């Protein structure tokens, strides 16, 4: 859509207008416009490349948060197993339920920066019961310390992930990009002769449109085909394994 829209505005429409109205661009004006056109090619590509790098950095940061969440869940499950009481056995079930609610309930709404109430309730139960554990042995004391530390980390990482879900390329960058594209189009209209305008401006338009398409496609961290996956948490669930409610 961007390529065909861009080609229509930068080449097809000015070609038809100049051909039908028999408009001839002054050579001096055309040469000046050519130099400005080159400048705005560089500026447009620089802005697009910078925003792409920024978007990829935000994406990698969100991926790291999800991987750390999965690691903390595995660590917490082992700590519950080491504590080895009826309460911690129940908490291992709640932890698995929490992971399932993250994948099934919270992930679909992350694109809007929202959270799932089911996951919030699971995390509240985990936090409340874990802080009420009373160790009787030195091994349980160590396990409880790891559990409390993991509960705090899980809360922090979830908040960091939800905060990361609303991170986008700042609006002023979009203003700068579209301003540069406007001047790129304007100076492209003044290229002479028409055959040069069609091939050169058309080729530049295709290249810029492709980069702009990639930027738009990657601007949503938890939306679209480029969305951060919940696979680390799914893998953590597999590694934790099934746990019967009566165990």
PDB file of C-alpha atoms in Angstrom:
ATOM      1  CA  UNK A   1       0.000   0.000   0.000  1.00  0.00           C
ATOM      2  CA  UNK A   2       2.793   2.417   0.920  1.00  0.00           C
ATOM      3  CA  UNK A   3       4.746   1.685  -2.261  1.00  0.00           C
ATOM      4  CA  UNK A   4       1.791   2.196  -4.599  1.00  0.00           C
ATOM      5  CA  UNK A   5       0.564   5.261  -2.704  1.00  0.00           C
ATOM      6  CA  UNK A   6       4.062   6.732  -2.695  1.00  0.00           C
ATOM      7  CA  UNK A   7       4.618   6.080  -6.398  1.00  0.00           C
ATOM      8  CA  UNK A   8       1.276   7.674  -7.203  1.00  0.00           C
ATOM      9  CA  UNK A   9       2.151  10.862  -5.327  1.00  0.00           C
ATOM     10  CA  UNK A  10       5.828  11.157  -6.289  1.00  0.00           C
ATOM     11  CA  UNK A  11       5.843  10.011  -9.920  1.00  0.00           C
ATOM     12  CA  UNK A  12       2.478   9.215 -11.529  1.00  0.00           C
ATOM     13  CA  UNK A  13       0.571  12.370 -10.550  1.00  0.00           C
ATOM     14  CA  UNK A  14       3.402  14.867 -11.283  1.00  0.00           C
ATOM     15  CA  UNK A  15       4.149  13.043 -14.551  1.00  0.00           C
ATOM     16  CA  UNK A  16       0.546  13.393 -15.720  1.00  0.00           C
ATOM     17  CA  UNK A  17       0.312  17.019 -14.565  1.00  0.00           C
ATOM     18  CA  UNK A  18       3.547  18.087 -16.231  1.00  0.00           C
ATOM     19  CA  UNK A  19       2.742  16.177 -19.415  1.00  0.00           C
ATOM     20  CA  UNK A  20      -0.844  17.425 -19.714  1.00  0.00           C
ATOM     21  CA  UNK A  21      -0.092  21.055 -18.790  1.00  0.00           C
ATOM     22  CA  UNK A  22       3.211  20.984 -20.694  1.00  0.00           C
ATOM     23  CA  UNK A  23       5.118  22.364 -17.708  1.00  0.00           C
ATOM     24  CA  UNK A  24       8.843  22.788 -18.277  1.00  0.00           C
ATOM     25  CA  UNK A  25      11.079  23.099 -15.233  1.00  0.00           C
ATOM     26  CA  UNK A  26      13.933  25.571 -15.479  1.00  0.00           C
ATOM     27  CA  UNK A  27      17.317  23.795 -15.615  1.00  0.00           C
ATOM     28  CA  UNK A  28      18.800  25.879 -12.795  1.00  0.00           C
ATOM     29  CA  UNK A  29      15.765  25.182 -10.605  1.00  0.00           C
ATOM     30  CA  UNK A  30      15.986  21.497 -11.456  1.00  0.00           C
ATOM     31  CA  UNK A  31      19.675  21.291 -10.529  1.00  0.00           C
ATOM     32  CA  UNK A  32      19.026  23.039  -7.216  1.00  0.00           C
ATOM     33  CA  UNK A  33      16.105  20.737  -6.500  1.00  0.00           C
ATOM     34  CA  UNK A  34      18.313  17.737  -7.293  1.00  0.00           C
ATOM     35  CA  UNK A  35      20.843  18.729  -4.612  1.00  0.00           C
ATOM     36  CA  UNK A  36      18.056  19.261  -2.067  1.00  0.00           C
ATOM     37  CA  UNK A  37      16.515  15.942  -3.104  1.00  0.00           C
ATOM     38  CA  UNK A  38      19.792  14.160  -2.316  1.00  0.00           C
ATOM     39  CA  UNK A  39      19.915  15.853   1.091  1.00  0.00           C
ATOM     40  CA  UNK A  40      16.422  14.732   2.028  1.00  0.00           C
ATOM     41  CA  UNK A  41      17.106  11.193   0.794  1.00  0.00           C
ATOM     42  CA  UNK A  42      19.943  10.975   3.319  1.00  0.00           C
ATOM     43  CA  UNK A  43      17.896  12.615   6.063  1.00  0.00           C
ATOM     44  CA  UNK A  44      14.868  10.360   5.526  1.00  0.00           C
ATOM     45  CA  UNK A  45      16.952   7.176   5.494  1.00  0.00           C
ATOM     46  CA  UNK A  46      18.890   8.301   8.580  1.00  0.00           C
ATOM     47  CA  UNK A  47      15.699   8.968  10.542  1.00  0.00           C
ATOM     48  CA  UNK A  48      14.145   5.674   9.475  1.00  0.00           C
ATOM     49  CA  UNK A  49      17.296   3.702  10.320  1.00  0.00           C
ATOM     50  CA  UNK A  50      17.603   5.379  13.731  1.00  0.00           C
ATOM     51  CA  UNK A  51      13.973   4.632  14.591  1.00  0.00           C
ATOM     52  CA  UNK A  52      14.378   1.012  13.437  1.00  0.00           C
ATOM     53  CA  UNK A  53      17.392   0.548  15.707  1.00  0.00           C
ATOM     54  CA  UNK A  54      15.473   2.095  18.602  1.00  0.00           C
ATOM     55  CA  UNK A  55      12.452  -0.151  17.978  1.00  0.00           C
ATOM     56  CA  UNK A  56      14.672  -3.232  17.856  1.00  0.00           C
ATOM     57  CA  UNK A  57      16.330  -2.190  21.118  1.00  0.00           C
ATOM     58  CA  UNK A  58      12.937  -1.884  22.822  1.00  0.00           C
ATOM     59  CA  UNK A  59      11.957  -5.274  21.388  1.00  0.00           C
ATOM     60  CA  UNK A  60      15.102  -6.988  22.691  1.00  0.00           C
ATOM     61  CA  UNK A  61      14.577  -5.401  26.091  1.00  0.00           C
ATOM     62  CA  UNK A  62      11.043  -6.799  26.296  1.00  0.00           C
ATOM     63  CA  UNK A  63      12.295 -10.234  25.202  1.00  0.00           C
ATOM     64  CA  UNK A  64      14.860 -10.161  28.002  1.00  0.00           C
ATOM     65  CA  UNK A  65      12.161  -9.328  30.566  1.00  0.00           C
ATOM     66  CA  UNK A  66      10.033 -12.301  29.459  1.00  0.00           C
ATOM     67  CA  UNK A  67      13.039 -14.661  29.604  1.00  0.00           C
ATOM     68  CA  UNK A  68      13.869 -13.477  33.109  1.00  0.00           C
ATOM     69  CA  UNK A  69      10.246 -13.992  34.188  1.00  0.00           C
ATOM     70  CA  UNK A  70      10.408 -17.592  32.999  1.00  0.00           C
ATOM     71  CA  UNK A  71      13.715 -18.142  34.839  1.00  0.00           C
ATOM     72  CA  UNK A  72      12.301 -16.737  38.089  1.00  0.00           C
ATOM     73  CA  UNK A  73       9.272 -19.049  37.812  1.00  0.00           C
ATOM     74  CA  UNK A  74      11.534 -22.087  37.510  1.00  0.00           C
ATOM     75  CA  UNK A  75      13.625 -20.892  40.446  1.00  0.00           C
ATOM     76  CA  UNK A  76      10.499 -20.318  42.552  1.00  0.00           C
ATOM     77  CA  UNK A  77       9.111 -23.765  41.707  1.00  0.00           C
ATOM     78  CA  UNK A  78      12.356 -25.411  42.864  1.00  0.00           C
ATOM     79  CA  UNK A  79      12.318 -23.343  46.058  1.00  0.00           C
ATOM     80  CA  UNK A  80       8.727 -24.387  46.793  1.00  0.00           C
ATOM     81  CA  UNK A  81       9.717 -28.006  46.215  1.00  0.00           C
ATOM     82  CA  UNK A  82      12.637 -27.637  48.646  1.00  0.00           C
ATOM     83  CA  UNK A  83      10.394 -26.135  51.337  1.00  0.00           C
ATOM     84  CA  UNK A  84       8.174 -29.233  51.000  1.00  0.00           C
ATOM     85  CA  UNK A  85       4.972 -28.476  52.917  1.00  0.00           C
ATOM     86  CA  UNK A  86       1.299 -28.687  52.000  1.00  0.00           C
ATOM     87  CA  UNK A  87       1.225 -24.914  51.519  1.00  0.00           C
ATOM     88  CA  UNK A  88       4.120 -24.904  49.089  1.00  0.00           C
ATOM     89  CA  UNK A  89       2.659 -27.843  47.168  1.00  0.00           C
ATOM     90  CA  UNK A  90      -0.500 -25.757  46.724  1.00  0.00           C
ATOM     91  CA  UNK A  91       1.615 -22.762  45.730  1.00  0.00           C
ATOM     92  CA  UNK A  92       3.303 -24.801  43.006  1.00  0.00           C
ATOM     93  CA  UNK A  93      -0.145 -25.350  41.511  1.00  0.00           C
ATOM     94  CA  UNK A  94      -0.946 -21.631  41.774  1.00  0.00           C
ATOM     95  CA  UNK A  95       2.380 -20.799  40.116  1.00  0.00           C
ATOM     96  CA  UNK A  96       1.528 -23.021  37.143  1.00  0.00           C
ATOM     97  CA  UNK A  97      -1.937 -21.452  36.957  1.00  0.00           C
ATOM     98  CA  UNK A  98      -0.324 -18.008  37.005  1.00  0.00           C
ATOM     99  CA  UNK A  99       1.937 -18.945  34.088  1.00  0.00           C
ATOM    100  CA  UNK A 100      -1.037 -20.293  32.127  1.00  0.00           C
ATOM    101  CA  UNK A 101      -3.038 -17.112  32.778  1.00  0.00           C
ATOM    102  CA  UNK A 102      -0.112 -15.018  31.565  1.00  0.00           C
ATOM    103  CA  UNK A 103       0.024 -16.918  28.288  1.00  0.00           C
ATOM    104  CA  UNK A 104      -3.714 -17.288  27.689  1.00  0.00           C
ATOM    105  CA  UNK A 105      -5.227 -14.158  29.285  1.00  0.00           C
ATOM    106  CA  UNK A 106      -2.583 -11.460  29.649  1.00  0.00           C
ATOM    107  CA  UNK A 107      -0.643 -11.817  26.407  1.00  0.00           C
ATOM    108  CA  UNK A 108      -3.611 -10.970  24.141  1.00  0.00           C
ATOM    109  CA  UNK A 109      -4.231  -7.667  25.977  1.00  0.00           C
ATOM    110  CA  UNK A 110      -0.598  -6.571  26.307  1.00  0.00           C
ATOM    111  CA  UNK A 111      -0.828  -4.779  22.945  1.00  0.00           C
ATOM    112  CA  UNK A 112      -3.141  -2.277  24.699  1.00  0.00           C
ATOM    113  CA  UNK A 113      -0.885  -2.053  27.757  1.00  0.00           C
ATOM    114  CA  UNK A 114      -3.451  -3.891  29.897  1.00  0.00           C
ATOM    115  CA  UNK A 115      -3.122  -6.726  32.406  1.00  0.00           C
ATOM    116  CA  UNK A 116      -5.242  -9.809  33.139  1.00  0.00           C
ATOM    117  CA  UNK A 117      -7.179  -9.800  36.405  1.00  0.00           C
ATOM    118  CA  UNK A 118      -6.767 -13.582  36.674  1.00  0.00           C
ATOM    119  CA  UNK A 119      -2.978 -13.285  36.646  1.00  0.00           C
ATOM    120  CA  UNK A 120      -3.124 -10.405  39.149  1.00  0.00           C
ATOM    121  CA  UNK A 121      -5.157 -12.542  41.547  1.00  0.00           C
ATOM    122  CA  UNK A 122      -2.769 -15.492  41.185  1.00  0.00           C
ATOM    123  CA  UNK A 123       0.204 -13.260  41.908  1.00  0.00           C
ATOM    124  CA  UNK A 124      -1.551 -11.759  44.939  1.00  0.00           C
ATOM    125  CA  UNK A 125      -2.173 -15.250  46.360  1.00  0.00           C
ATOM    126  CA  UNK A 126       1.422 -16.292  45.695  1.00  0.00           C
ATOM    127  CA  UNK A 127       2.765 -13.178  47.404  1.00  0.00           C
ATOM    128  CA  UNK A 128       0.451 -13.422  50.440  1.00  0.00           C
ATOM    129  CA  UNK A 129       0.919 -17.124  51.170  1.00  0.00           C
ATOM    130  CA  UNK A 130       4.660 -17.078  50.492  1.00  0.00           C
ATOM    131  CA  UNK A 131       5.225 -14.345  53.083  1.00  0.00           C
ATOM    132  CA  UNK A 132       3.286 -16.382  55.658  1.00  0.00           C
ATOM    133  CA  UNK A 133       5.538 -19.443  55.371  1.00  0.00           C
ATOM    134  CA  UNK A 134       7.192 -20.399  58.662  1.00  0.00           C
ATOM    135  CA  UNK A 135      10.465 -22.343  58.208  1.00  0.00           C
ATOM    136  CA  UNK A 136      11.273 -25.075  60.720  1.00  0.00           C
ATOM    137  CA  UNK A 137      14.692 -26.124  59.441  1.00  0.00           C
ATOM    138  CA  UNK A 138      17.765 -24.433  58.043  1.00  0.00           C
ATOM    139  CA  UNK A 139      16.930 -25.829  54.588  1.00  0.00           C
ATOM    140  CA  UNK A 140      13.452 -24.342  54.763  1.00  0.00           C
ATOM    141  CA  UNK A 141      14.925 -21.019  55.886  1.00  0.00           C
ATOM    142  CA  UNK A 142      17.093 -20.893  52.748  1.00  0.00           C
ATOM    143  CA  UNK A 143      14.144 -21.960  50.563  1.00  0.00           C
ATOM    144  CA  UNK A 144      11.900 -19.284  52.097  1.00  0.00           C
ATOM    145  CA  UNK A 145      14.524 -16.609  51.417  1.00  0.00           C
ATOM    146  CA  UNK A 146      14.667 -17.663  47.762  1.00  0.00           C
ATOM    147  CA  UNK A 147      10.858 -17.727  47.555  1.00  0.00           C
ATOM    148  CA  UNK A 148      10.481 -14.185  48.934  1.00  0.00           C
ATOM    149  CA  UNK A 149      13.206 -12.912  46.621  1.00  0.00           C
ATOM    150  CA  UNK A 150      11.542 -14.607  43.637  1.00  0.00           C
ATOM    151  CA  UNK A 151       8.114 -13.198  44.539  1.00  0.00           C
ATOM    152  CA  UNK A 152       9.532  -9.659  44.545  1.00  0.00           C
ATOM    153  CA  UNK A 153      11.325 -10.265  41.259  1.00  0.00           C
ATOM    154  CA  UNK A 154       8.178 -11.688  39.676  1.00  0.00           C
ATOM    155  CA  UNK A 155       6.171  -8.622  40.674  1.00  0.00           C
ATOM    156  CA  UNK A 156       8.882  -6.259  39.384  1.00  0.00           C
ATOM    157  CA  UNK A 157       9.336  -8.109  36.093  1.00  0.00           C
ATOM    158  CA  UNK A 158       5.612  -8.187  35.410  1.00  0.00           C
ATOM    159  CA  UNK A 159       5.365  -4.431  35.946  1.00  0.00           C
ATOM    160  CA  UNK A 160       8.412  -3.903  33.719  1.00  0.00           C
ATOM    161  CA  UNK A 161       6.851  -6.043  30.974  1.00  0.00           C
ATOM    162  CA  UNK A 162       3.545  -4.175  31.103  1.00  0.00           C
ATOM    163  CA  UNK A 163       5.407  -0.860  31.023  1.00  0.00           C
ATOM    164  CA  UNK A 164       7.430  -2.065  28.031  1.00  0.00           C
ATOM    165  CA  UNK A 165       4.221  -2.960  26.183  1.00  0.00           C
ATOM    166  CA  UNK A 166       3.295   0.718  25.749  1.00  0.00           C
ATOM    167  CA  UNK A 167       6.734   1.895  24.602  1.00  0.00           C
ATOM    168  CA  UNK A 168       6.595   3.278  21.063  1.00  0.00           C
ATOM    169  CA  UNK A 169       8.675   5.465  18.774  1.00  0.00           C
ATOM    170  CA  UNK A 170       8.224   9.045  20.111  1.00  0.00           C
ATOM    171  CA  UNK A 171       5.740  11.181  18.201  1.00  0.00           C
ATOM    172  CA  UNK A 172       8.267  13.866  17.324  1.00  0.00           C
ATOM    173  CA  UNK A 173      10.276  11.310  15.349  1.00  0.00           C
ATOM    174  CA  UNK A 174       7.191  10.583  13.245  1.00  0.00           C
ATOM    175  CA  UNK A 175       6.756  14.339  12.691  1.00  0.00           C
ATOM    176  CA  UNK A 176      10.395  14.580  11.570  1.00  0.00           C
ATOM    177  CA  UNK A 177      10.056  11.545   9.269  1.00  0.00           C
ATOM    178  CA  UNK A 178       6.930  12.787   7.514  1.00  0.00           C
ATOM    179  CA  UNK A 179       8.331  16.317   7.206  1.00  0.00           C
ATOM    180  CA  UNK A 180      11.444  14.911   5.531  1.00  0.00           C
ATOM    181  CA  UNK A 181       9.277  12.771   3.248  1.00  0.00           C
ATOM    182  CA  UNK A 182       7.185  15.799   2.297  1.00  0.00           C
ATOM    183  CA  UNK A 183      10.247  17.755   1.176  1.00  0.00           C
ATOM    184  CA  UNK A 184      11.605  14.629  -0.531  1.00  0.00           C
ATOM    185  CA  UNK A 185       8.397  14.431  -2.557  1.00  0.00           C
ATOM    186  CA  UNK A 186       8.360  18.188  -3.289  1.00  0.00           C
ATOM    187  CA  UNK A 187      11.925  18.323  -4.604  1.00  0.00           C
ATOM    188  CA  UNK A 188      11.342  15.082  -6.494  1.00  0.00           C
ATOM    189  CA  UNK A 189       8.595  16.786  -8.515  1.00  0.00           C
ATOM    190  CA  UNK A 190      11.121  19.317  -9.800  1.00  0.00           C
ATOM    191  CA  UNK A 191      13.487  16.781 -11.349  1.00  0.00           C
ATOM    192  CA  UNK A 192      14.181  17.181 -15.060  1.00  0.00           C
ATOM    193  CA  UNK A 193      13.761  15.490 -17.565  1.00  0.00           C
ATOM    194  CA  UNK A 194      10.597  13.500 -16.896  1.00  0.00           C
ATOM    195  CA  UNK A 195      12.258  10.156 -17.628  1.00  0.00           C
ATOM    196  CA  UNK A 196      14.815  10.864 -14.901  1.00  0.00           C
ATOM    197  CA  UNK A 197      12.103  11.858 -12.447  1.00  0.00           C
ATOM    198  CA  UNK A 198      10.158   8.656 -13.031  1.00  0.00           C
ATOM    199  CA  UNK A 199      13.108   6.283 -12.617  1.00  0.00           C
ATOM    200  CA  UNK A 200      15.136   8.058  -9.946  1.00  0.00           C
ATOM    201  CA  UNK A 201      12.331   9.417  -7.764  1.00  0.00           C
ATOM    202  CA  UNK A 202      10.324   6.212  -8.243  1.00  0.00           C
ATOM    203  CA  UNK A 203      13.246   4.059  -7.130  1.00  0.00           C
ATOM    204  CA  UNK A 204      13.895   6.204  -4.062  1.00  0.00           C
ATOM    205  CA  UNK A 205      10.185   6.078  -3.214  1.00  0.00           C
ATOM    206  CA  UNK A 206      10.177   2.266  -3.314  1.00  0.00           C
ATOM    207  CA  UNK A 207      13.213   2.067  -1.031  1.00  0.00           C
ATOM    208  CA  UNK A 208      11.881   4.559   1.510  1.00  0.00           C
ATOM    209  CA  UNK A 209       8.453   2.884   1.460  1.00  0.00           C
ATOM    210  CA  UNK A 210       9.995  -0.489   2.260  1.00  0.00           C
ATOM    211  CA  UNK A 211      11.911   0.943   5.231  1.00  0.00           C
ATOM    212  CA  UNK A 212       8.809   2.778   6.442  1.00  0.00           C
ATOM    213  CA  UNK A 213       6.792  -0.444   6.181  1.00  0.00           C
ATOM    214  CA  UNK A 214       9.326  -2.299   8.328  1.00  0.00           C
ATOM    215  CA  UNK A 215       9.308   0.508  10.916  1.00  0.00           C
ATOM    216  CA  UNK A 216       5.513   0.536  11.148  1.00  0.00           C
ATOM    217  CA  UNK A 217       5.424  -3.269  11.395  1.00  0.00           C
ATOM    218  CA  UNK A 218       7.930  -3.323  14.271  1.00  0.00           C
ATOM    219  CA  UNK A 219       6.617  -0.352  16.234  1.00  0.00           C
ATOM    220  CA  UNK A 220       4.307  -2.529  18.397  1.00  0.00           C
ATOM    221  CA  UNK A 221       6.315  -4.669  20.849  1.00  0.00           C
ATOM    222  CA  UNK A 222       3.438  -6.987  21.774  1.00  0.00           C
ATOM    223  CA  UNK A 223       1.374  -6.583  18.585  1.00  0.00           C
ATOM    224  CA  UNK A 224       1.547  -8.017  15.064  1.00  0.00           C
ATOM    225  CA  UNK A 225       3.798 -10.687  13.579  1.00  0.00           C
ATOM    226  CA  UNK A 226       6.810  -9.072  15.241  1.00  0.00           C
ATOM    227  CA  UNK A 227       5.283  -9.359  18.739  1.00  0.00           C
ATOM    228  CA  UNK A 228       7.374 -10.642  21.626  1.00  0.00           C
ATOM    229  CA  UNK A 229       6.497 -14.305  22.139  1.00  0.00           C
ATOM    230  CA  UNK A 230       5.385 -15.985  25.369  1.00  0.00           C
ATOM    231  CA  UNK A 231       7.428 -19.076  24.427  1.00  0.00           C
ATOM    232  CA  UNK A 232       9.911 -18.717  27.351  1.00  0.00           C
ATOM    233  CA  UNK A 233       6.999 -18.945  29.811  1.00  0.00           C
ATOM    234  CA  UNK A 234       5.477 -21.865  27.871  1.00  0.00           C
ATOM    235  CA  UNK A 235       8.845 -23.627  28.029  1.00  0.00           C
ATOM    236  CA  UNK A 236       9.046 -22.937  31.761  1.00  0.00           C
ATOM    237  CA  UNK A 237       5.642 -24.574  32.191  1.00  0.00           C
ATOM    238  CA  UNK A 238       6.871 -27.647  30.319  1.00  0.00           C
ATOM    239  CA  UNK A 239      10.012 -27.840  32.479  1.00  0.00           C
ATOM    240  CA  UNK A 240       7.993 -27.497  35.685  1.00  0.00           C
ATOM    241  CA  UNK A 241       5.802 -30.363  34.505  1.00  0.00           C
ATOM    242  CA  UNK A 242       2.326 -31.353  35.558  1.00  0.00           C
ATOM    243  CA  UNK A 243       1.414 -31.352  39.249  1.00  0.00           C
ATOM    244  CA  UNK A 244      -1.632 -33.178  40.542  1.00  0.00           C
ATOM    245  CA  UNK A 245      -3.814 -31.163  42.876  1.00  0.00           C
ATOM    246  CA  UNK A 246      -3.686 -34.001  45.424  1.00  0.00           C
ATOM    247  CA  UNK A 247       0.104 -34.186  45.601  1.00  0.00           C
TER     248      UNK A 247
END
